[in-house]
Coordinates of N, CA and C in Angstrom, one line a residue:
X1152 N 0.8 -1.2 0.0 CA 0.0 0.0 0.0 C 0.9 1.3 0.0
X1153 N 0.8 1.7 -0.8 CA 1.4 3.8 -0.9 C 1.2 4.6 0.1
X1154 N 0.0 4.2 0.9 CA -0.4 5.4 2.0 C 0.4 4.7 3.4
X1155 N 0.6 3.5 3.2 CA 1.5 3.2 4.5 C 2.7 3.7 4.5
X1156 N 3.4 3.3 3.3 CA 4.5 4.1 2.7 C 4.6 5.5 3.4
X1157 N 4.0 6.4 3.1 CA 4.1 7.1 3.4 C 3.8 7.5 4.8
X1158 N 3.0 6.9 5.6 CA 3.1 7.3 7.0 C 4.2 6.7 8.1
X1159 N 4.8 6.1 7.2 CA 6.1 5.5 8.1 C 7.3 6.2 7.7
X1160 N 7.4 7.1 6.3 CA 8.1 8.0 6.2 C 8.4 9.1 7.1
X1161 N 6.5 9.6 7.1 CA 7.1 10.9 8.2 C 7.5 10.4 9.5
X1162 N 7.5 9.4 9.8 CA 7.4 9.0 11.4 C 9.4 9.0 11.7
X1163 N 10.4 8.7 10.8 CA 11.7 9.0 10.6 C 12.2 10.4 11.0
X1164 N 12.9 10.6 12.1 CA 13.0 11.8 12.4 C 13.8 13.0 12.0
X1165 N 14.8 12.4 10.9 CA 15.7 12.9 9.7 C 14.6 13.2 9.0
X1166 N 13.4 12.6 8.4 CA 12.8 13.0 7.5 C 11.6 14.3 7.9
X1167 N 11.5 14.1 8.9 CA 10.3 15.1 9.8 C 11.2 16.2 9.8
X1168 N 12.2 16.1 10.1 CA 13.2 17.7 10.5 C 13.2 18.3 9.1
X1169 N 13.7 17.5 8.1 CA 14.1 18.1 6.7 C 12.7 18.5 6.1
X1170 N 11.2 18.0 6.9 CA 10.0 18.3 6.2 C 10.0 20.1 7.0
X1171 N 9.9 19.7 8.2 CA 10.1 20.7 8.7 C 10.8 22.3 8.0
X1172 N 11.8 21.9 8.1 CA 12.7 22.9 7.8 C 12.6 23.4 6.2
X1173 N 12.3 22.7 5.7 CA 11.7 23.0 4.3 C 10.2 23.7 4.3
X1174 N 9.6 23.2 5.1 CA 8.4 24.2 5.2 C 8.5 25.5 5.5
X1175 N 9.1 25.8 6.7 CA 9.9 27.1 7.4 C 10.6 28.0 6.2
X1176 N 11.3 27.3 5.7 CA 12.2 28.0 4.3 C 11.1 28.8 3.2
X1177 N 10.0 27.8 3.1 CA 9.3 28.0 1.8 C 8.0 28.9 2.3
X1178 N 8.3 29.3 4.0 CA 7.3 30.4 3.9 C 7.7 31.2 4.3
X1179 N 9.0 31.3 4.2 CA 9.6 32.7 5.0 C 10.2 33.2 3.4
X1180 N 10.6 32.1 1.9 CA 10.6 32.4 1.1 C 9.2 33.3 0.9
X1181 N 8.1 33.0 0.9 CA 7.5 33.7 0.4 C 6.8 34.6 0.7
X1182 N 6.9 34.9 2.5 CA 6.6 36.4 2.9 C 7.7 37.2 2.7
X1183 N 9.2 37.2 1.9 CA 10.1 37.7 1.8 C 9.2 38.2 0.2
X1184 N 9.0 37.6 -0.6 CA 8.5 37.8 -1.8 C 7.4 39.0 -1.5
X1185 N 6.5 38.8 -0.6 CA 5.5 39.7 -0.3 C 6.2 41.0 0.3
X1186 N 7.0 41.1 0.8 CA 7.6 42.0 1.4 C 8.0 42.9 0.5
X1187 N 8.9 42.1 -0.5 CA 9.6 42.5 -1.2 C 8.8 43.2 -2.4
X1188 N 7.4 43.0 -3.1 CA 6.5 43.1 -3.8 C 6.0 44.9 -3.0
X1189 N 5.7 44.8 -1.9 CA 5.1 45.9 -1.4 C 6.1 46.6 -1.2
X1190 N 7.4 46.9 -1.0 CA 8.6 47.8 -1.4 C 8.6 48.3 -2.4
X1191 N 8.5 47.7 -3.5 CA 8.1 47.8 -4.8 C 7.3 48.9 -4.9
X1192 N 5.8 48.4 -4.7 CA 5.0 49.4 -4.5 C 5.0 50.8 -4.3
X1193 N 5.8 50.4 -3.1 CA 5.9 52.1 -2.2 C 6.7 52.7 -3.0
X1194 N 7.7 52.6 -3.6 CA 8.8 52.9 -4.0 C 8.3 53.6 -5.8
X1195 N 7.3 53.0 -6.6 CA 6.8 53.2 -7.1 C 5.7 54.5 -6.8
X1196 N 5.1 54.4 -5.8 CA 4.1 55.9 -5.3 C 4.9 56.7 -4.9
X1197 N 6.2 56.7 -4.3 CA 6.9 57.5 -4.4 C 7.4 58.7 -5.3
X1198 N 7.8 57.4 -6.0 CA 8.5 58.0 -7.1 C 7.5 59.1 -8.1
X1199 N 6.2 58.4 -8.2 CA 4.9 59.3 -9.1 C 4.6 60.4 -8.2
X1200 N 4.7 60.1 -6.8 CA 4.5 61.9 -6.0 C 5.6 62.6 -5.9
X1201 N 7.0 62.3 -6.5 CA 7.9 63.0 -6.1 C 7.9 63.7 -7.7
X1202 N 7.6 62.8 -8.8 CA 7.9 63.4 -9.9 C 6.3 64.7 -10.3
X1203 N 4.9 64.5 -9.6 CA 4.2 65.3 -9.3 C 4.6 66.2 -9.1
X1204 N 5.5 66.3 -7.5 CA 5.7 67.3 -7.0 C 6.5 68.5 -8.0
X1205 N 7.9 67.7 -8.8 CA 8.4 68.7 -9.5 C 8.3 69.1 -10.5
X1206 N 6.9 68.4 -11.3 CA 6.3 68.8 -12.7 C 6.1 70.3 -12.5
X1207 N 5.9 71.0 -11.9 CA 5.9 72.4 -11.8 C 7.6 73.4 -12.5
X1208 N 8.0 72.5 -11.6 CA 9.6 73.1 -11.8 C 10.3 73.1 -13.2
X1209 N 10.0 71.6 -13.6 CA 10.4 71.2 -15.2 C 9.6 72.4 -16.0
X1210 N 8.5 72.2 -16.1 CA 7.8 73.3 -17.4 C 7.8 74.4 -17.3
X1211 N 8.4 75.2 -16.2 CA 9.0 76.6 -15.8 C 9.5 76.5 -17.1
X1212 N 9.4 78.4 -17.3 CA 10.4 78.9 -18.3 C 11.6 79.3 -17.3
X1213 N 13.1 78.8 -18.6 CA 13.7 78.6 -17.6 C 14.5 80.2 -17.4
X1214 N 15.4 80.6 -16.4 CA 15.6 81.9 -16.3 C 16.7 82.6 -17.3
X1215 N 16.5 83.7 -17.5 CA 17.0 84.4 -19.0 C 18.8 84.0 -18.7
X1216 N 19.5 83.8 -19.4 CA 21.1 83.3 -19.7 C 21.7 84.4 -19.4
X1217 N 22.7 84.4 -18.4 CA 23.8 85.3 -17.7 C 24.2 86.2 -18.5
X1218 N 24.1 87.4 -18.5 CA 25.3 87.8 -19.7 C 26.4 88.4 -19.4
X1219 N 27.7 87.9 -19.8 CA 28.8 88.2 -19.4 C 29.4 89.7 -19.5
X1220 N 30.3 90.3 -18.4 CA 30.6 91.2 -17.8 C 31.2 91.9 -19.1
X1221 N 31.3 92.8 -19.3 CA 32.1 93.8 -20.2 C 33.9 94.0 -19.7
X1222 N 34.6 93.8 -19.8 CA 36.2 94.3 -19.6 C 36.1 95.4 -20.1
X1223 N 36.3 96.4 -19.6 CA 37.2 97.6 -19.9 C 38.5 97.6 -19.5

């Protein structure tokens, strides 16, 4: 039978730690992913309110060119 198989598997204590610790891995993998997705994010709203903010500054006319000093 396959399902006995397998419940005498987990019962091995090498095999339970490695189930273990592979579970641990594969969810801390993927609240890392979530984490990392919502930095994302922010970083992205940021960036669209910082470039808001200076869209004013860009389309300014820009100020009339220095003109240089006369020598006498």
């Amino acid at each position: 039978m396959p399902g006995r198989e397998a419940e005498t598997i987990f019962l091995r204590p090498a095999f339970a730690a490695v189930f273990v610790a592979a579970c641990v891995l594969l969810g801390l993998f993927l609240a890392e992913v979530r984490v990392s997705r919502l930095h994302h994010d922010r970083d992205a709203q940021l960036l669209q309110s910082y470039r808001r903010l200076i869209d004013p500054l860009l389309s300014a006319v820009p100020p009339p060119a220095a003109k240089p000093e006369r020598q006498t």
